[in-house]
C-alpha positions as semicolon CSV with decimal commas, in nm:
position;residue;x (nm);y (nm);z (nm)
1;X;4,476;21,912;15,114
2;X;4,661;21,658;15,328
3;X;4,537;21,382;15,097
4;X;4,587;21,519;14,758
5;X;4,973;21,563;14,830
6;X;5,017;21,277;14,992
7;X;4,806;21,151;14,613
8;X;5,047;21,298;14,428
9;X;5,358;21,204;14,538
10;X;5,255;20,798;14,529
11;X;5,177;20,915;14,187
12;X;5,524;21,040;14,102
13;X;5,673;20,719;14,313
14;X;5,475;20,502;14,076
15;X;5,536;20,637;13,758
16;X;5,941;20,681;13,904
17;X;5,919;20,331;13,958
18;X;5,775;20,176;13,655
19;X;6,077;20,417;13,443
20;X;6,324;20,254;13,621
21;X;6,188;19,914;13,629
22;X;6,383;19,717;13,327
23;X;6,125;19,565;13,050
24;X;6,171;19,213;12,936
25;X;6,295;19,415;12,556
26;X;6,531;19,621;12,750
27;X;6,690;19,318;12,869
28;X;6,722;19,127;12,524
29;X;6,836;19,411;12,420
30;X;7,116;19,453;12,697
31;X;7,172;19,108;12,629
32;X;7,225;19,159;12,268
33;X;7,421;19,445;12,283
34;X;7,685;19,289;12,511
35;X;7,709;19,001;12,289
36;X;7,772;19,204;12,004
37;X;8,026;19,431;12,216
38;X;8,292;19,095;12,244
39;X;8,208;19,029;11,917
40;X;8,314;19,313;11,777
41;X;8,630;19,293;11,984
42;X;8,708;18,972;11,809
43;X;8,616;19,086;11,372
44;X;8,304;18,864;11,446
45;X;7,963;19,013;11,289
46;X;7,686;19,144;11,518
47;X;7,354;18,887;11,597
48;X;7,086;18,983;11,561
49;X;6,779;18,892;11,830
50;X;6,493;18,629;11,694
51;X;6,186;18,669;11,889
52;X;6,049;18,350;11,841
53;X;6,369;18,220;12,009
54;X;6,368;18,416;12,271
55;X;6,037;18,326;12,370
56;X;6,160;17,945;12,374
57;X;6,401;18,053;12,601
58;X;6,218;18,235;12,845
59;X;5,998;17,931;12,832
60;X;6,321;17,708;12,875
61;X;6,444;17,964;13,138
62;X;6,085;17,878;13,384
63;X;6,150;17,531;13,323
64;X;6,493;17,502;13,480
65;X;6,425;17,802;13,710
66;X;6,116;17,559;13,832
67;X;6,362;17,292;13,886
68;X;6,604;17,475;14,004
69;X;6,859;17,355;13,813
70;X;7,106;17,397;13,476
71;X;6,997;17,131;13,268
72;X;7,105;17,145;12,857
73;X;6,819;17,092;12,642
74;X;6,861;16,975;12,291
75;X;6,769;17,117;11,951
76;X;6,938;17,248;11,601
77;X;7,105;17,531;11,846
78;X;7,360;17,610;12,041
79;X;7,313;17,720;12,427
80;X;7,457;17,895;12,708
81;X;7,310;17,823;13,072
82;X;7,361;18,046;13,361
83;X;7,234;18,139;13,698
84;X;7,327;18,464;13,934
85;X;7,175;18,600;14,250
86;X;7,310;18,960;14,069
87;X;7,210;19,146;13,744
88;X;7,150;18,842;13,497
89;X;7,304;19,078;13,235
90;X;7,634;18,965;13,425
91;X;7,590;18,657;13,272
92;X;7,755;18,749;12,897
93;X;8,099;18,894;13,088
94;X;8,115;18,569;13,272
95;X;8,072;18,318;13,022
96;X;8,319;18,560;12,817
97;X;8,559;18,572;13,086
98;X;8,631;18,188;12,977
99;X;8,883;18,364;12,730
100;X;9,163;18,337;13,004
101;X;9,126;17,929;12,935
102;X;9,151;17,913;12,638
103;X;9,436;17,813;12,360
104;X;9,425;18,025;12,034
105;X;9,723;17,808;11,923
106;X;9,497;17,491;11,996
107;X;9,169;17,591;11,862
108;X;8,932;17,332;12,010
109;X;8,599;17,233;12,244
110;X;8,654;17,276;12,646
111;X;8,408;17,260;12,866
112;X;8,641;17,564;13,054
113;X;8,577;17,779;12,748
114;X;8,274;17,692;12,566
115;X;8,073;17,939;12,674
116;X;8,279;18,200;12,529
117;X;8,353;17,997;12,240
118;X;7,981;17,984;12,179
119;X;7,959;18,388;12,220
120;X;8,182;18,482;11,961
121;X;8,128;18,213;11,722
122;X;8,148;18,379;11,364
123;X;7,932;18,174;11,204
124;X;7,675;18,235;11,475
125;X;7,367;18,547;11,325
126;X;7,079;18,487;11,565
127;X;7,011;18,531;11,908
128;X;6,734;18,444;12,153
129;X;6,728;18,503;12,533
130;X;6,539;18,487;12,811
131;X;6,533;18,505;13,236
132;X;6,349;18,384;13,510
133;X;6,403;18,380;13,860
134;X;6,355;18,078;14,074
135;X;6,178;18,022;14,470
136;X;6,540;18,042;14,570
137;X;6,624;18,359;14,464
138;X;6,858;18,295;14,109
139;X;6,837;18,410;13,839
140;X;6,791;18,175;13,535
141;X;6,956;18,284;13,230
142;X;6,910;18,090;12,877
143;X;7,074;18,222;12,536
144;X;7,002;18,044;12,221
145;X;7,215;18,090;11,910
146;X;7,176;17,995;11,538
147;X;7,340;17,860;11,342
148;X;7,502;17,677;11,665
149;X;7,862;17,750;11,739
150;X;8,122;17,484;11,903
151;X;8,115;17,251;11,594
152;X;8,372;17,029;11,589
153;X;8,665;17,103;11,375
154;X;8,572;17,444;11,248
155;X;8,706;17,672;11,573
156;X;8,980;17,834;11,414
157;X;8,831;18,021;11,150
158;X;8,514;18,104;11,381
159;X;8,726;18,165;11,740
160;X;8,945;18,440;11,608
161;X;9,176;18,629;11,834
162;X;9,079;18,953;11,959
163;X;9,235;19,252;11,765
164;X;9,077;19,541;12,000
165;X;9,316;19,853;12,060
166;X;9,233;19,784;12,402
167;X;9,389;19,420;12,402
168;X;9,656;19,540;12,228
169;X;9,742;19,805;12,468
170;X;9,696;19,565;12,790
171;X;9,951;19,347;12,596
172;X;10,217;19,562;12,531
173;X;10,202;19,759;12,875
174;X;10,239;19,389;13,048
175;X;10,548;19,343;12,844
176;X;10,680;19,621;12,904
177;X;10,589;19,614;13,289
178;X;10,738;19,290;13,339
179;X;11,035;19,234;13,056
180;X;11,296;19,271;13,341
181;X;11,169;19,024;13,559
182;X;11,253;18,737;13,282
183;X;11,517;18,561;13,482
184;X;11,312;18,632;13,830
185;X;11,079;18,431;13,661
186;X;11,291;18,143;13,485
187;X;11,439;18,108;13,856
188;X;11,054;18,099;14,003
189;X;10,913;17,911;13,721
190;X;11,201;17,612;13,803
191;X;11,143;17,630;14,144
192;X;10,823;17,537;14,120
193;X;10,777;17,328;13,863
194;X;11,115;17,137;13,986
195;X;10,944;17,051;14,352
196;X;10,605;16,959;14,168
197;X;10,771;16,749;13,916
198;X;10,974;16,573;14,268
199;X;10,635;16,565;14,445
200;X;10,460;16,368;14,111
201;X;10,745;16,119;14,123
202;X;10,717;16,017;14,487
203;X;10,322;15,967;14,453
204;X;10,343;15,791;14,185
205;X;10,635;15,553;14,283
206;X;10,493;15,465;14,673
207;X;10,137;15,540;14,537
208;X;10,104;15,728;14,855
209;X;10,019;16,129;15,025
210;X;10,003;16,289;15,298
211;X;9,741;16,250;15,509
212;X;9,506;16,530;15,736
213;X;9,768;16,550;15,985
214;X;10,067;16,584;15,703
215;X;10,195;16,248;15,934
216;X;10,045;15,985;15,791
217;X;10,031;15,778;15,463
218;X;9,775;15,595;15,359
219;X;9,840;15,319;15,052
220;X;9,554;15,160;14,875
221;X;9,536;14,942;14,583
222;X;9,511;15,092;14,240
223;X;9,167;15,137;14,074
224;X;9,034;15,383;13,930
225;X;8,783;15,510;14,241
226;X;9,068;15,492;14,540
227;X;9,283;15,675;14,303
228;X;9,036;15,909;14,250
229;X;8,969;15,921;14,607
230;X;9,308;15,949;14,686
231;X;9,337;16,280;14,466
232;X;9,021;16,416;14,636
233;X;9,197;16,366;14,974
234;X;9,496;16,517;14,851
235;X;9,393;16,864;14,803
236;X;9,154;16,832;15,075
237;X;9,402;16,753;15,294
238;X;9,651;17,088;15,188
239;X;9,324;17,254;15,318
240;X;9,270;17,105;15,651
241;X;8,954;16,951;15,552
242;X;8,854;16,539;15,641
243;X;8,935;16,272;15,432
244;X;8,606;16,130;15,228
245;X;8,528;15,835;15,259
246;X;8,431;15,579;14,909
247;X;8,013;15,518;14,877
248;X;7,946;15,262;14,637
249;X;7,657;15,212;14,603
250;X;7,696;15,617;14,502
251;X;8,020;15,508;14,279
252;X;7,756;15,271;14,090
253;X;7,494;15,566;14,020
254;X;7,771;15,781;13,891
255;X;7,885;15,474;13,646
256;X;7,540;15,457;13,506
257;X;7,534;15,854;13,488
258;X;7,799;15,853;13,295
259;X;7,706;15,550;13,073
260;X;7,417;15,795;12,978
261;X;7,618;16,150;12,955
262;X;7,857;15,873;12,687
263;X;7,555;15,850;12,490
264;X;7,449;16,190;12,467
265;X;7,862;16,305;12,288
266;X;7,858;16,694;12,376
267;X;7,589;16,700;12,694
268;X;7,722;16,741;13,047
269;X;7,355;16,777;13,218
270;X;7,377;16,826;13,582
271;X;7,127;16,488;13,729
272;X;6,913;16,602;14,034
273;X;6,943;16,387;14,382
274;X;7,036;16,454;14,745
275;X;7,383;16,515;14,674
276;X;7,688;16,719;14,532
277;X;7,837;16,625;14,176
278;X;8,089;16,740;13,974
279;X;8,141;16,608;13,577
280;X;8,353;16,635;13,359
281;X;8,524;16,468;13,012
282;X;8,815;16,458;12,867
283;X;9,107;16,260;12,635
284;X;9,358;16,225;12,873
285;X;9,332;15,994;13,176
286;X;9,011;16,026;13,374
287;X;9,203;16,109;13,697
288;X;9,330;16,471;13,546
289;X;8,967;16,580;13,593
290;X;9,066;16,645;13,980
291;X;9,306;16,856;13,898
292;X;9,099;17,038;13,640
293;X;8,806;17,101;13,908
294;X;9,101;17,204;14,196
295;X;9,279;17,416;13,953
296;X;8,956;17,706;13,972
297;X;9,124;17,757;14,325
298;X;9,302;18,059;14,108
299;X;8,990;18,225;14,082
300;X;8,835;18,175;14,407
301;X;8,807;18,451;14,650
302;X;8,825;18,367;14,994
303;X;8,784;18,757;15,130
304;X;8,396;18,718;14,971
305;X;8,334;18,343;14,972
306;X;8,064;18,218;14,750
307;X;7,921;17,991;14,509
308;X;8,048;18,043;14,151
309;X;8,017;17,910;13,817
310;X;8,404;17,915;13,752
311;X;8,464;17,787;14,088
312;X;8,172;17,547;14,163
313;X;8,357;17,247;14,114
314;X;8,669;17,315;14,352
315;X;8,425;17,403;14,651
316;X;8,267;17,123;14,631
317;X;8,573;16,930;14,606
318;X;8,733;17,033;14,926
319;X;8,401;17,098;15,106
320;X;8,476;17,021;15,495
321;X;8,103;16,888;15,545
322;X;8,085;16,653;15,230
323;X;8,233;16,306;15,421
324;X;8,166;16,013;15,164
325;X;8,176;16,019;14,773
326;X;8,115;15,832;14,498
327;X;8,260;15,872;14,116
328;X;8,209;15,653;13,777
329;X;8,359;15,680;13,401
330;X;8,220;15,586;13,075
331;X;8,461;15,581;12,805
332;X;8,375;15,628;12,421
333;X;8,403;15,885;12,115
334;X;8,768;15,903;12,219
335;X;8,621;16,063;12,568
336;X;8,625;15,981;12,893
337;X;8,328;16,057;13,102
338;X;8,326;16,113;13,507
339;X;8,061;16,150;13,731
340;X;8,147;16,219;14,057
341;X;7,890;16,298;14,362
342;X;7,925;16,372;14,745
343;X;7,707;16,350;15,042
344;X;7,633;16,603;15,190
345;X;7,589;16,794;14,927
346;X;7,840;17,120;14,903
347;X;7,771;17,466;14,745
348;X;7,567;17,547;14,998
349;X;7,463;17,904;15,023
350;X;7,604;18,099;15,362
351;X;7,825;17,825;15,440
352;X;8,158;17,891;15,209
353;X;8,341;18,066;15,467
354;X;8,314;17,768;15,757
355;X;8,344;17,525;15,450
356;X;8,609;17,636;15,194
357;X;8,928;17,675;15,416
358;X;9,273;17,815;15,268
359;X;9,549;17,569;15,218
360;X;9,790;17,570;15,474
361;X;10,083;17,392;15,254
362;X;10,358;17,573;15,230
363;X;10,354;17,484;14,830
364;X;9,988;17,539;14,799
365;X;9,881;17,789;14,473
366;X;9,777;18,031;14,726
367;X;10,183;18,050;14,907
368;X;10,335;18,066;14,529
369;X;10,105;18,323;14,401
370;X;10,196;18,537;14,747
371;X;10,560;18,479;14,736
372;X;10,571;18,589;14,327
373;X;10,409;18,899;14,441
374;X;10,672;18,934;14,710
375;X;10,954;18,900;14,453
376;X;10,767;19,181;14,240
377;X;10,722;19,386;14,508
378;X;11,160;19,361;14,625
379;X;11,260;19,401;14,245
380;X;11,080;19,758;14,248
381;X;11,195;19,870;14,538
382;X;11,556;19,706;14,449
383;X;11,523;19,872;14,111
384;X;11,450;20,232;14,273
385;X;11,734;20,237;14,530
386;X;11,962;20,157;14,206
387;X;11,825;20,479;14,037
């Protein structure tokens, strides 16, 4: 007797089980549906899933999951790349969280947005997905589109706003919410920008910051690498953390890197070595990428440190364990290419919160974002001791 209940209820524990267990269809499916959700939100026509491209990219998917690493590959398609240690479904709200980057006025390529760019891209019908995990624990994601989006040229008629109710709503209520703080934010707004503007000037006139100790100054001659260093140390040193230290033999790796990243126009492949690296391209001078990898500090969360892809870059920038670095450019296409890598490696998982300190400036984006909140906060409570 004891047996056959004991028989039955593994029975109804296995059967439970394999309901609940997700099938590789269900999660195409989620995939696809999620897709076709944003797209929706934006006038863009649903995809539809191809099979046979889906089964490229779980094949794809093993590959990089193997390697444990996001690598591009290349083919008549475009791609999105992404890894989680959560639901891999997660993956189509974070590479369509990008939106906040980008410039509807300026329709155009960023590496900050193409991910979402790729997502809704109108011209875009066909859709092929698939997951694995790798020995570390991630979960590989790979999404294949067709025709391929981020075409050069063509992103305002296939990036069109979004014309939900629900946007609209969120719009107007912010409007409305915040009309009467205009000149609180003029004054703020001047403020801020004034003592950045004063704080540009003096570096670039004595060519010259603060050091870890905010006593110091340390001048060095004007290349490309110690300026690049010297930004690095910068922010690093707003958060407390060592100054690095210029490798070059590492400085000539990342030069060759980027030599190759030149030839390939849209790739930015991640390389594999013993080290950290962050890339990056753009028109402007090479040096702005610094501030483009320190400016995810706005979405970092330093109550739940951890590796993310919209904040990768910054941690490993101001990682407090990294102590020498190397960086390299490659200029052509009317793009600048940079490669820069650090030993030791950051990103490391479990070791954010020793790693990733706050800034302690007094300026930093952390002490403005806190003080507008402040202001917020004193016009409400002004506001309601006036009614």
């Amino acid at each position: 007797m004891f047996k056959e209940i004991v028989s039955r209820v593994l029975r109804y524990v296995r059967v439970s089980f394999l309901k609940c267990t997700p099938t590789k269809a269900d999660f195409e499916n989620d995939i696809l549906k999620l897709h076709n959700e944003y797209r929706e939100k934006h006038g863009c026509p649903s995809l539809t899933l191809d099979s046979g491209l889906s089964a490229e990219c779980k094949t794809y998917a093993e590959e990089i999951a193997g390697k444990d690493s996001m690598i591009h590959s290349t083919g008549a398609y475009g791609e999105n790349l992404c890894y989680t240690t959560s639901d891999p479904t997660t993956c189509v709200k974070m590479w369509y969280d990008e939106i906040k980057d980008y410039d509807f006025d300026k329709p155009k390529y960023s590496p900050a947005t193409g991910h979402f760019t790729q997502v809704i891209w109108k011209a875009s019908k066909e859709l092929g997905v698939g997951q694995a995990k790798s020995a570390t624990g991630k979960n590989y994601v790979v999404a294949r589109y067709k025709p391929a989006g981020n075409v050069e040229g063509m992103f305002k008629e296939n990036v069109p706003r979004s014309n939900s109710p629900e946007h609209i709503l969120k719009t107007s209520k912010y409007i409305s919410l915040y009309s009467w703080l205009f000149p609180a934010l003029v004054l703020q707004q001047f403020k801020f920008e004034f003592l950045n503007s004063l704080c540009i000037k003096l570096h670039e006139h004595w060519h010259c910051f603060g050091a870890v100790d905010d006593s110091a100054f340390i001048v060095v001659k004007s290349d490309f690498e110690n300026d690049f260093l010297l930004q690095h140390n910068k922010y690093r040193a707003e958060h407390g953390c060592p100054s690095l230290l210029l490798d070059t033999t590492l400085s000539e790796e990342c030069k060759k890197y980027a030599e190759v990243s030149n030839c390939n126009y849209y790739s930015l492949d991640h390389s594999n070595g013993d080290y950290g690296e962050n890339l990056c391209y753009t028109t402007k001078n090479p040096l702005t990428c610094v501030k483009m990898w320190y400016d995810e500090i706005k979405d970092y969360k330093y109550e739940s440190p951890g590796f993310s892809l919209i904040t990768g870059h910054f941690t490993q920038l101001i990682w407090k364990s990294s102590t020498t670095m190397g960086v390299g450019q490659s200029s052509g296409n009317r793009k600048n290419f940079v490669v820069a890598r650090y030993k030791p490696p950051g990103n490391v998982a479990g070791q954010f919160k020793e790693n990733v300190p706050r800034p302690k400036n007094n300026f930093s984006p952390d002490c403005k974002a806190d003080w507008f909140k402040c202001c917020i906060i004193f016009s409400w409570v002004f506001l309601l001791w006036l009614s």
